[in-house]
Structures are given as C-alpha cells and as structure tokens.
Coordinates of C-alpha atoms and ligand atoms in Angstrom, one line a residue:
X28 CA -26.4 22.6 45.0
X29 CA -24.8 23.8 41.6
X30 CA -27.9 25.5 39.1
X31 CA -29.3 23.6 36.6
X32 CA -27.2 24.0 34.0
X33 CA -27.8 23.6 29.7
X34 CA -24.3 23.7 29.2
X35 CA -21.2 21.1 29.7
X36 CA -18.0 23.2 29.4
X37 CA -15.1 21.6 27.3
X38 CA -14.8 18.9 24.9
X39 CA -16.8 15.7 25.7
X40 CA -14.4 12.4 26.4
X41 CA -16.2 9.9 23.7
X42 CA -14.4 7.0 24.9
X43 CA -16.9 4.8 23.3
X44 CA -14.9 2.2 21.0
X45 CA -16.3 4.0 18.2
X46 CA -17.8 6.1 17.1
X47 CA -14.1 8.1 18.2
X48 CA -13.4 12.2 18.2
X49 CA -13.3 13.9 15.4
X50 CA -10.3 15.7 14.8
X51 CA -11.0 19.0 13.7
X52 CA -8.3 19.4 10.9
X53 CA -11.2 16.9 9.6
X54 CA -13.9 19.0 10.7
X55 CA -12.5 21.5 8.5
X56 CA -11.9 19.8 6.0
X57 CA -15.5 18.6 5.5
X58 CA -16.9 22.2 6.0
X59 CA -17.1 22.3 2.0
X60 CA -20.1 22.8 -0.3
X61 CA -21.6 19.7 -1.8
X62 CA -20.2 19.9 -5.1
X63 CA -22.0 18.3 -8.3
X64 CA -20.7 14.7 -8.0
X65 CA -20.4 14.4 -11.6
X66 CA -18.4 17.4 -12.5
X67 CA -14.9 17.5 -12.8
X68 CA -13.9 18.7 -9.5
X69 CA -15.1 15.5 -8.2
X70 CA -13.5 13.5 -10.0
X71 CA -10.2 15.1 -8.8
X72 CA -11.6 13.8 -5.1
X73 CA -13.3 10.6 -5.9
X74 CA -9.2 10.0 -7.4
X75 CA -7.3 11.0 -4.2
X76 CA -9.2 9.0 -1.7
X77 CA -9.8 6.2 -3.9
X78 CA -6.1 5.6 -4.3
X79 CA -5.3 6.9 -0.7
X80 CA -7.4 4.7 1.1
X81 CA -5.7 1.7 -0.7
X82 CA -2.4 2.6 1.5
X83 CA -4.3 2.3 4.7
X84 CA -5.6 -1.7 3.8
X85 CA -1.9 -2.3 2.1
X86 CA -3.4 -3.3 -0.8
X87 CA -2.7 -2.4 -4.8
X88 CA -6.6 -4.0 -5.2
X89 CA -9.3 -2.2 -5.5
X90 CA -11.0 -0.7 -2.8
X91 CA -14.9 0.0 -2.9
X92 CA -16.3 3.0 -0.7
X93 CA -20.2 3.4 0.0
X94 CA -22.2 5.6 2.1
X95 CA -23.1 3.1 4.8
X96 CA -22.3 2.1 8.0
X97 CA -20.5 -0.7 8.4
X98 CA -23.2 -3.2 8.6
X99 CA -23.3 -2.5 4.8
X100 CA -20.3 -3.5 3.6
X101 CA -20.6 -7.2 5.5
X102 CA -23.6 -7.4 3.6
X103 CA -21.7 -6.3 0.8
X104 CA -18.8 -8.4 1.3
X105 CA -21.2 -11.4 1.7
X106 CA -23.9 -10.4 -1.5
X107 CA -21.0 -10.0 -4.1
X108 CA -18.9 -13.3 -3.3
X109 CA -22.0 -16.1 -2.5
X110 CA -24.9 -17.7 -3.4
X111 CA -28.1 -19.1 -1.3
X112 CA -27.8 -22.3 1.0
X113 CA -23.6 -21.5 0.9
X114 CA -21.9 -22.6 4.0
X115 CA -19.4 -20.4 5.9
X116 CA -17.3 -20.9 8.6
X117 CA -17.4 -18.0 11.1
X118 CA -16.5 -17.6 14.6
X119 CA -18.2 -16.6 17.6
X120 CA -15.5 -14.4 19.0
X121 CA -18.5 -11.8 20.5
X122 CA -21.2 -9.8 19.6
X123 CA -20.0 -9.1 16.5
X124 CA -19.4 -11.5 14.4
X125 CA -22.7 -12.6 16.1
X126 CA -24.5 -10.4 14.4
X127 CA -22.0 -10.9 10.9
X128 CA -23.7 -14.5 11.5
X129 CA -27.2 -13.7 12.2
X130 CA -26.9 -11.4 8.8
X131 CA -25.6 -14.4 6.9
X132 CA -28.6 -16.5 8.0
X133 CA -31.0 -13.9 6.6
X134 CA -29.5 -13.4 3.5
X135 CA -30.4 -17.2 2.9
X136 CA -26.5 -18.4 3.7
X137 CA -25.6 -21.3 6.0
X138 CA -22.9 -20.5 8.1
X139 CA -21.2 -22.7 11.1
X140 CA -20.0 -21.1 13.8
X141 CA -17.3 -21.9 15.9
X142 CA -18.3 -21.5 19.5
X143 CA -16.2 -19.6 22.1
X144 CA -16.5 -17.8 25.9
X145 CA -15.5 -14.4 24.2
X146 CA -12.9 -13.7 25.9
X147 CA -10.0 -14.8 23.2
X148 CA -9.7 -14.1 19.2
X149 CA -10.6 -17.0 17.2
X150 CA -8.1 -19.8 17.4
X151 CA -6.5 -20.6 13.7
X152 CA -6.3 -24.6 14.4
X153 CA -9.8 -25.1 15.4
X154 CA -10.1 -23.7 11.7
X155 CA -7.8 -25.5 10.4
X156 CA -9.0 -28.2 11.5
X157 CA -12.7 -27.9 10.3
X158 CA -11.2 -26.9 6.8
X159 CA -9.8 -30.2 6.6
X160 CA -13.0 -32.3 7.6
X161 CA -14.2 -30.4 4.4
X162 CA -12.8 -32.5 1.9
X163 CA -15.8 -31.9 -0.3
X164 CA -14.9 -27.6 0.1
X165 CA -18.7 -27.2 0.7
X166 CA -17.2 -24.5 2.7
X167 CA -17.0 -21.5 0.6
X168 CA -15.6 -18.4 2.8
X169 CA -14.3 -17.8 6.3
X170 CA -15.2 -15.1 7.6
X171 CA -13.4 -13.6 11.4
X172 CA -13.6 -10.3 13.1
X173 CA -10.3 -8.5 13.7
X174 CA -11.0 -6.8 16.4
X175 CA -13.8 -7.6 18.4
X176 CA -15.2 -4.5 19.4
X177 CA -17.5 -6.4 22.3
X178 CA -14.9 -8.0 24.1
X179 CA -11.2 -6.3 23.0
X180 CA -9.9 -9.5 21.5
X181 CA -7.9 -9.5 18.4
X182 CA -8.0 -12.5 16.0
X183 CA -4.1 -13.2 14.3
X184 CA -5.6 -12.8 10.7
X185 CA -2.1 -13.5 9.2
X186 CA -2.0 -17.2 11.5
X187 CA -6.1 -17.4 9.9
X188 CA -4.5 -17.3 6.8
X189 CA -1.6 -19.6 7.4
X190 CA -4.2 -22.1 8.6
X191 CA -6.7 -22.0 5.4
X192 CA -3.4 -23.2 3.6
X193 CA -2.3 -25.7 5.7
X194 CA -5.6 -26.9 5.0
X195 CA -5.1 -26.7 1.3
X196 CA -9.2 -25.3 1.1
X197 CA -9.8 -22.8 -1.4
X198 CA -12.8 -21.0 0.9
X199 CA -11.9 -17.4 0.6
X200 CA -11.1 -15.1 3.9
X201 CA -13.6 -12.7 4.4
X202 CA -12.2 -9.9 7.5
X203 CA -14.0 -7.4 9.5
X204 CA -11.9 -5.0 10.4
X205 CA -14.5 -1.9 11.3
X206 CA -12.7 -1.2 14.4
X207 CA -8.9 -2.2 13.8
X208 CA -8.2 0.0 10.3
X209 CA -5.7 2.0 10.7
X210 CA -5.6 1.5 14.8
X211 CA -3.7 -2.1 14.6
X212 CA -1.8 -3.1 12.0
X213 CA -3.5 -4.4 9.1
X214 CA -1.8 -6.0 5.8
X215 CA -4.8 -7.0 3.0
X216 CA -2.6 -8.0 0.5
X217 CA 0.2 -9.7 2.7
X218 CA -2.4 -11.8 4.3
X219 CA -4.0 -13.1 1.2
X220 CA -7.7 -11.3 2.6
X221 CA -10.3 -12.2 -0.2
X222 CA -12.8 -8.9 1.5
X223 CA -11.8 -6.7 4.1
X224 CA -14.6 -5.2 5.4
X225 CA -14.3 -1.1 7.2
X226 CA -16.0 1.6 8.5
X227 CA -15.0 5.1 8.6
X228 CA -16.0 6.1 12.8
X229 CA -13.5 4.4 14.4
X230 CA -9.6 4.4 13.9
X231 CA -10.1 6.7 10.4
X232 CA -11.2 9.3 12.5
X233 CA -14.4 9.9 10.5
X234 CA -18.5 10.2 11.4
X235 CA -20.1 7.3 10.6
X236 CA -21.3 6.9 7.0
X237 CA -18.8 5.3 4.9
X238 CA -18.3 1.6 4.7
X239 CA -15.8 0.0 2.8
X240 CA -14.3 -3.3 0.8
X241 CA -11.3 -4.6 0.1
X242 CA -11.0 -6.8 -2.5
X243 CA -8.8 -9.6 -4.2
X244 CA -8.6 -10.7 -7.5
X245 CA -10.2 -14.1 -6.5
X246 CA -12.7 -12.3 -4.6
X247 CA -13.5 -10.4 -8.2
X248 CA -13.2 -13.8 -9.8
X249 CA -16.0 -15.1 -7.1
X250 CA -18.8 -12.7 -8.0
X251 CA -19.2 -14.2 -11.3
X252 CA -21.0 -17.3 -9.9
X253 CA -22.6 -15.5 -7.0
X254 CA -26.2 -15.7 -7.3
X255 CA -27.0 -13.9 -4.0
X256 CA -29.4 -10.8 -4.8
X257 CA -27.4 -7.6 -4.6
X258 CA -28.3 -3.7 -6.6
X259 CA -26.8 -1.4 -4.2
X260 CA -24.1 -3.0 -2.9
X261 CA -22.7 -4.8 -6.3
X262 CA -19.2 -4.2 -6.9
X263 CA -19.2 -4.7 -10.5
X264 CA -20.9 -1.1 -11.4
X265 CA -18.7 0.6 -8.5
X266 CA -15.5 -0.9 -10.1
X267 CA -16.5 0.3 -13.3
X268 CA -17.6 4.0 -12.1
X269 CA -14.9 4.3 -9.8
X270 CA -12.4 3.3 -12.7
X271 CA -12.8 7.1 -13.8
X272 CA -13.3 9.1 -10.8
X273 CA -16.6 8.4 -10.2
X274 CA -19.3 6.4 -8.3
X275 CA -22.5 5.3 -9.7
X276 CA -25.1 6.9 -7.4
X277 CA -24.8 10.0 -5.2
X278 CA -21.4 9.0 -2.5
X279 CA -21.0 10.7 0.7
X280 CA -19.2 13.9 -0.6
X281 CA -18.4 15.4 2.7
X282 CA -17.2 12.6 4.8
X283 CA -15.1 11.5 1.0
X284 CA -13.5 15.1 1.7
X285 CA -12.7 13.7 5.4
X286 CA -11.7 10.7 4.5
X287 CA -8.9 12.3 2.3
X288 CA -8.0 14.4 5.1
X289 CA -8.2 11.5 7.6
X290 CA -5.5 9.6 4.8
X291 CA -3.2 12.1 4.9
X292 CA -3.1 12.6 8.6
X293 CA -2.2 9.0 9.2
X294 CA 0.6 9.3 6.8
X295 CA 2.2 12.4 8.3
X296 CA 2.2 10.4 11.5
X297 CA 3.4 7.2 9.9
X298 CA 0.9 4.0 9.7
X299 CA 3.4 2.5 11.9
X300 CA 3.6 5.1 14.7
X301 CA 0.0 5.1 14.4
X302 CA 0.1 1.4 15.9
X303 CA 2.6 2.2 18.2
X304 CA 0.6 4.9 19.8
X305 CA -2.1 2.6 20.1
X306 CA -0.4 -0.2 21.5
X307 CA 1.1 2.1 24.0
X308 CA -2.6 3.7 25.1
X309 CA -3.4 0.0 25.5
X310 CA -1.0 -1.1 27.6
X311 CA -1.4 2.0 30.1
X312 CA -4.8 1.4 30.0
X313 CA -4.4 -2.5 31.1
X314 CA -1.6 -1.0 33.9
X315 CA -4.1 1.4 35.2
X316 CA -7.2 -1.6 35.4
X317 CA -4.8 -4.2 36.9
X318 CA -4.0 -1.2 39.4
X319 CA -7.8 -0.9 40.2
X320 CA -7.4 -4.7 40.9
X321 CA -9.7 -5.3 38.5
X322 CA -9.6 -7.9 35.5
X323 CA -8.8 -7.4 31.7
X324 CA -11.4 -9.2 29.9
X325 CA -9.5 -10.6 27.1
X326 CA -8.1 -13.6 28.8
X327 CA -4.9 -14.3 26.3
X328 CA -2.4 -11.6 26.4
X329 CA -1.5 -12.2 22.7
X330 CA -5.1 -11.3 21.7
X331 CA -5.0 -7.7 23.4
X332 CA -6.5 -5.0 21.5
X333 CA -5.0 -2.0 20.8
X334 CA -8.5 -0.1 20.0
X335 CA -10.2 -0.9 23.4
X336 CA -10.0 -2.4 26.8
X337 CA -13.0 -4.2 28.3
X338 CA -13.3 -4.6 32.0
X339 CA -14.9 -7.1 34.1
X340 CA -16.6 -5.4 36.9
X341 CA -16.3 -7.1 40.5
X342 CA -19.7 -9.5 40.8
X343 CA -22.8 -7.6 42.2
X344 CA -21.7 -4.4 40.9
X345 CA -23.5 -3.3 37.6
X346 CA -21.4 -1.8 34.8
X347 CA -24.3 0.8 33.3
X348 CA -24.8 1.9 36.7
X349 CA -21.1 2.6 37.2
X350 CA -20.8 4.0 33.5
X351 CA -24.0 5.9 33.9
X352 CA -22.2 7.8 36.5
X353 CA -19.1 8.9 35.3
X354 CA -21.0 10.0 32.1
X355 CA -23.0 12.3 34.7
X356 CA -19.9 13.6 37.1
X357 CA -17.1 13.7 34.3
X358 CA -18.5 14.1 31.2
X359 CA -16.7 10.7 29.8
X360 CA -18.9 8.0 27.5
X361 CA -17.7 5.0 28.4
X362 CA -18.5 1.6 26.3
X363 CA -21.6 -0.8 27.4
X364 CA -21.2 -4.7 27.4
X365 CA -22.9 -5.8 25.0
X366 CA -25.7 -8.9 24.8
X367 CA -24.5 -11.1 26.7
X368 CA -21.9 -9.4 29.0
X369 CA -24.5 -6.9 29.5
X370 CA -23.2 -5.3 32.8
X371 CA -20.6 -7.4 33.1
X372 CA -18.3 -5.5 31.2
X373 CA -17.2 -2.0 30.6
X374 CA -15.4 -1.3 27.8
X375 CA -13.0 1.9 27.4
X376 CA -12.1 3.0 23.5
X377 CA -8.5 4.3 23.1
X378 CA -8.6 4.3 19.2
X379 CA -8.2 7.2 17.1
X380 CA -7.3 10.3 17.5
X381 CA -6.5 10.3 21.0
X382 CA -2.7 10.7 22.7
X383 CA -1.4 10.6 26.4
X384 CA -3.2 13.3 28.0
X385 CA -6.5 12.4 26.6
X386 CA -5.9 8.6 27.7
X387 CA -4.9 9.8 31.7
X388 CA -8.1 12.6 31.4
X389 CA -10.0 9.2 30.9
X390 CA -8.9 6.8 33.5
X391 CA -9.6 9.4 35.5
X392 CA -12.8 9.8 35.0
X393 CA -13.1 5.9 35.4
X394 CA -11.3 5.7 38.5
X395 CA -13.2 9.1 40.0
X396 CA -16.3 7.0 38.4
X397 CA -15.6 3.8 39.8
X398 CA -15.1 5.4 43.2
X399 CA -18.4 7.2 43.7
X400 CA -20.3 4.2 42.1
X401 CA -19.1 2.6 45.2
X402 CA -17.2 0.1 43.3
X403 CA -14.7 -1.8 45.5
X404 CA -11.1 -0.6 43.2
X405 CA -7.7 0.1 44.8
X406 CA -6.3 3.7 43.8
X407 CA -3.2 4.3 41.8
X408 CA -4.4 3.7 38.0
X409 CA -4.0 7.0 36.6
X410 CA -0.7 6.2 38.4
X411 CA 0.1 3.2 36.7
X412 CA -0.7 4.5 33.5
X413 CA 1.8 8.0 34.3
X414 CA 4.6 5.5 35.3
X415 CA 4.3 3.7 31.9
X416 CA 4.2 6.9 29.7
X417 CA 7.3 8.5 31.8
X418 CA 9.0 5.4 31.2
X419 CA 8.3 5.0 27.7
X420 CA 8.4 8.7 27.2
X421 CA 8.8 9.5 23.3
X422 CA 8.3 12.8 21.5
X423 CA 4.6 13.6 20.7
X424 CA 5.7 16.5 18.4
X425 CA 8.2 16.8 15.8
X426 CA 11.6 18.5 17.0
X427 CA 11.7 21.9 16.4
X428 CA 14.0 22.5 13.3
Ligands
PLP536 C1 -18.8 -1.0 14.9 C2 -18.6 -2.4 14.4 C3 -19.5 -3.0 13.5 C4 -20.8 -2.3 13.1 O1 -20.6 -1.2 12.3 P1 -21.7 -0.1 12.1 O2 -21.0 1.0 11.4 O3 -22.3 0.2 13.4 O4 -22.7 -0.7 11.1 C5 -19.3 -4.2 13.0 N1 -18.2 -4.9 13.4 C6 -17.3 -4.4 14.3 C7 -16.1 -5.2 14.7 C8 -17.5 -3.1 14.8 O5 -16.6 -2.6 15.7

C-alpha cells in the first residue's frame, strides 16, 4: 500500500464542462496589482476589453461586462428588457434553461416552456409555430440555450432566428451562450440576437466572475418600457460609464486583465481554428465513446456539441460511482448528470484550452475509470480517438520560419 500522501503530482485534468484550465499566459497576466479603477490606467483596460470582447460575440453593439457569474447576466438579460406578468417562450432543452425558467418565474415573469426529453437542441418549428398562434404578440422574448451544458445539445440559433421571422412576431431572441462563446461558433449580430448572455469559465478561458451581455439596438430600445426592478444589473448606467472607459461600481479588475489576455489568445489562434479545434476534440471524443460501446447522449447528430460530450452509462451502473473513481485513480474531474439524469449521464468537457494530448490524457482516464468501476466497456477508445487525430493530423504549432 502506497503512504498517505498530501500531494497529487502534475496538473489536475478539470474536464468538468466548465469551469475549464486556466491557461497560464492568463494566470500571468492577472498577477497585477489592483489598480485604482477610476484612474487613468484603467481606463486604458476597461477600453481594450470592452472593444475586444465585442469581436468574440461578432457584434459592433455594445457589450456589458459585470462581476458575476453567469446566473447574473440571465437575470440581467431578463431585468433590463421585461416587465411583470410578461410571457416568454423558453425551451426545456435540460437543466439549464430549467433553471433560466425557474429564474423567470421568480422575477414575477410568465414564461411557457416547450417540453423536450433532453436529448436534442430546441426544434425552430415547434417555435415557429407557437409564434404564430400568438397573433396577439403577448409573447414578448424567446429565450434558448446554445449549448446545453447538461446534456451536450446545441440549439441552431441562426434556424431560431429564421423561425421568429417566418412568424413575422416581433418577441426579441434572448441566447445563453455561457458555455458555447468562443468554443462554437457564435454570430450576435448575423443572427439578429436581441441579448446574448456569457460567462467568462468556460471557452474564454477565465475563473469564474465575469458575466456578460450582448446587446441590440432593439434590445436598448426595450428597456425603456421595462418595468422589471433592476439597480445592479441596469444597463443604462453601465452604457453610460463604460462609454468612457469606465464602469459604475468597483469591476472585476483582475479577471478584466484576463479577459484581455484571453481576447488576444483567441485571435492569435484564429476564432475560426478555435472551432475547428473543438469540433475536432468532439468528434474524437464521440469515436472513443462509441468504441467503449457506449451511447452519446445527444440523440441528433446535427445538435452535437463541440464543448462537451455526455454519456449514457449502461443501466445499473451509476455514473458518480464511476466518476468518483477515476477522480480518485487518475486525477481527472469528470462532469455529473445533472437533476434529472442524475447518474445517468457522465459528461466529459473538451472546451477551452485544451489540444490533442490533453483530450487522449482524458479518455484515458475514462476508459482506465470505466474499467475498474467495473463498467461493462469494450477497449480501444483512446484508440479510436488516435486514429482520428492521425488522420486528421494538422499542425498544432506554427511552422518554424
Ligand atoms: C455554466 C452555465 C450556466 C450557469 O452559469 P454560472 O456561471 O454557474 O452562474 C448557465 N447556463 C449554461 C448553459 C451554463 O453552461
């Protein structure tokens, strides 16, 4: 028997769909003092990431940051843009947008969800089609998760879009894209978004601690009439600070130093390689599970996610139990299924900052996991997943000159 030990050599595999690794050009560049927030070298900050992180939404709008968690900017995206007793069409693509709808009921809204088994992205024409029952527009936003973090499904925001004008209903399009930004691709402006809402722990590479959102001009035009109670989260006062630099109470300095680093990382790859990498850590990832001869959740092959990959487990076998034990034997944090696919699901996070090597170090420590959990699997995943990177082989570093 190996000593007790207080020590875990090497770098812990948080394979957790967020929070991700933090790269440490990141970790550098938040090991800053705090600087007075309303001094001039601030301002030269508060300018740079403010404009930068318009590039990662696509979007010339503006683009309000606040030290919160992501559960603050939905409440934001909801305070600003509605008023008590509104109805909102949201749908119940997993535990996410579960919770997005449980937040709308307390804040005094009346949304409708749209049912579904969680294991697709929401389907545009079953919103199309309530939009145009509405011929009064009661309905005043639709709201969808991107990526659904619980059950790796991605909803087609640009077909979401398509459907609210085929519909010809002005509701405005409200998207939650905390765990897609900047891991799949993500167009604002092009997709006619009225609030996109962020989070800085998952594809920006960041802690937790800064939520964001996106904004349209009708979404700007909506907050006039929006009699919802809001202080904190109002966008008006952030607009108007921001305008110069600046934010109205004390921001997140640090992680605002991160994020600017996080901004320029993602441009030195390329927004678009960024995606590509992702899509190709997802499809290993789904080689290496169907290997195993297990099941890819997400039943519809056009909704994959590139962020994450949740697994059914073979009945009788508990997911925790399996994930509690590759945490122990491999040092690898695996995603938990969530509510109601509690133990049913696993889920494994390739967004972020993660590339080949890091994606095989994981499956292995699934399949090595999987194996000593006594979990009926075939071998051959970290295989599967080889095969596809040899025969997709591209260049993870630049040529040398
Ligand atoms: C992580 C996540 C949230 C919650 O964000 P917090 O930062 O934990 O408040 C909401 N929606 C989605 C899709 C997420 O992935």
């Amino acid at each position: 028997m190996p000593q007790n030990s207080s020590r875990t050599a090497g770098r812990h595999f948080l394979q957790i769909p967020g929070p991700t690794p933090v790269p440490d050009r990141i970790l550098r560049a938040m090991d800053m003092p705090v600087i007075d927030h309303r001094g001039p070298d601030f301002q030269k900050l508060g300018r740079r990431v403010l404009d930068g992180i318009k590039t990662v939404f696509k979007t010339a709008s503006p683009v309000v940051i606040y030290p919160s968690s992501g559960t603050g900017a939905w409440e934001a995206a909801l305070s600003n843009t509605l008023s008590p007793g509104d109805k909102v069409l949201m749908y119940e693509t997993g535990h996410f947008a579960t919770l997005w709808k449980s937040m709308a009921v307390k804040l005094g809204l009346a949304p409708e969800f749209i049912p579904s088994d969680w294991r697709a992205g929401a389907d545009p024409a079953a919103i199309e089609a309530r939009l145009k029952e509405d011929k009064a527009h009661a309905i005043k936003a639709v709201c969808v998760v991107h990526n659904e973090t619980s059950t790796g499904c991605v909803t087609q925001v640009g077909e979401v879009r398509k459907a609210i004008d085929a519909a010809g209903h002005p509701a405005l399009l409200m998207v939650d894209t905390i765990s897609s930004l900047a891991s799949i691709d993500y167009r604002h402006d092009e997709w006619g978004v009225d609030v996109t809402v962020g989070g800085s722990q998952k594809g920006l590479m960041l802690p937790p601690g800064l939520g964001f959102n996106a904004l349209s001009g009708k979404a700007l035009a909506a907050t006039k009439d929006a009699r919802l109670p809001r202080s904190y989260w109002a966008w008006d006062e952030m607009i108007a600070s921001n305008k110069t630099g600046y934010f109205p109470y004390t921001p997140a300095t640090n992680l605002l130093y991160g994020l600017a680093e996080a901004i320029d990382m993602l441009h030195e790859e390329g927004l678009e390689n960024v995606f590509a990498r992702h899509d190709r850590h997802a499809e290993a990832t789904r080689r290496a599970v169907r290997a195993w001869g297990l099941e890819v959740w997400c039943r519809e092959p056009k909704h994959y996610s590139s962020s994450l990959t949740a697994v059914l487990m073979p009945a009788g076998h508990d997911a925790d139990q399996f994930r509690k034990t590759a945490l122990e034997h491999f040092d690898v944090s695996l995603g938990t299924g969530l509510s109601k696919i509690a133990g049913k699901v696993f889920r494994i996070g390739h967004l972020g900052d993660t590339n080949d090597l890091t994606i095989l170090g994981t499956l292995a420590g699934v399949e090595m996991g999987l194996a000593l959990a006594g979990v009926p699997v075939r071998k051959g995943g970290v295989q599967a997943a080889m095969d596809h990177f040899t025969a997709q082989a591209s260049p993870a570093r630049a040529a040398a000159e």
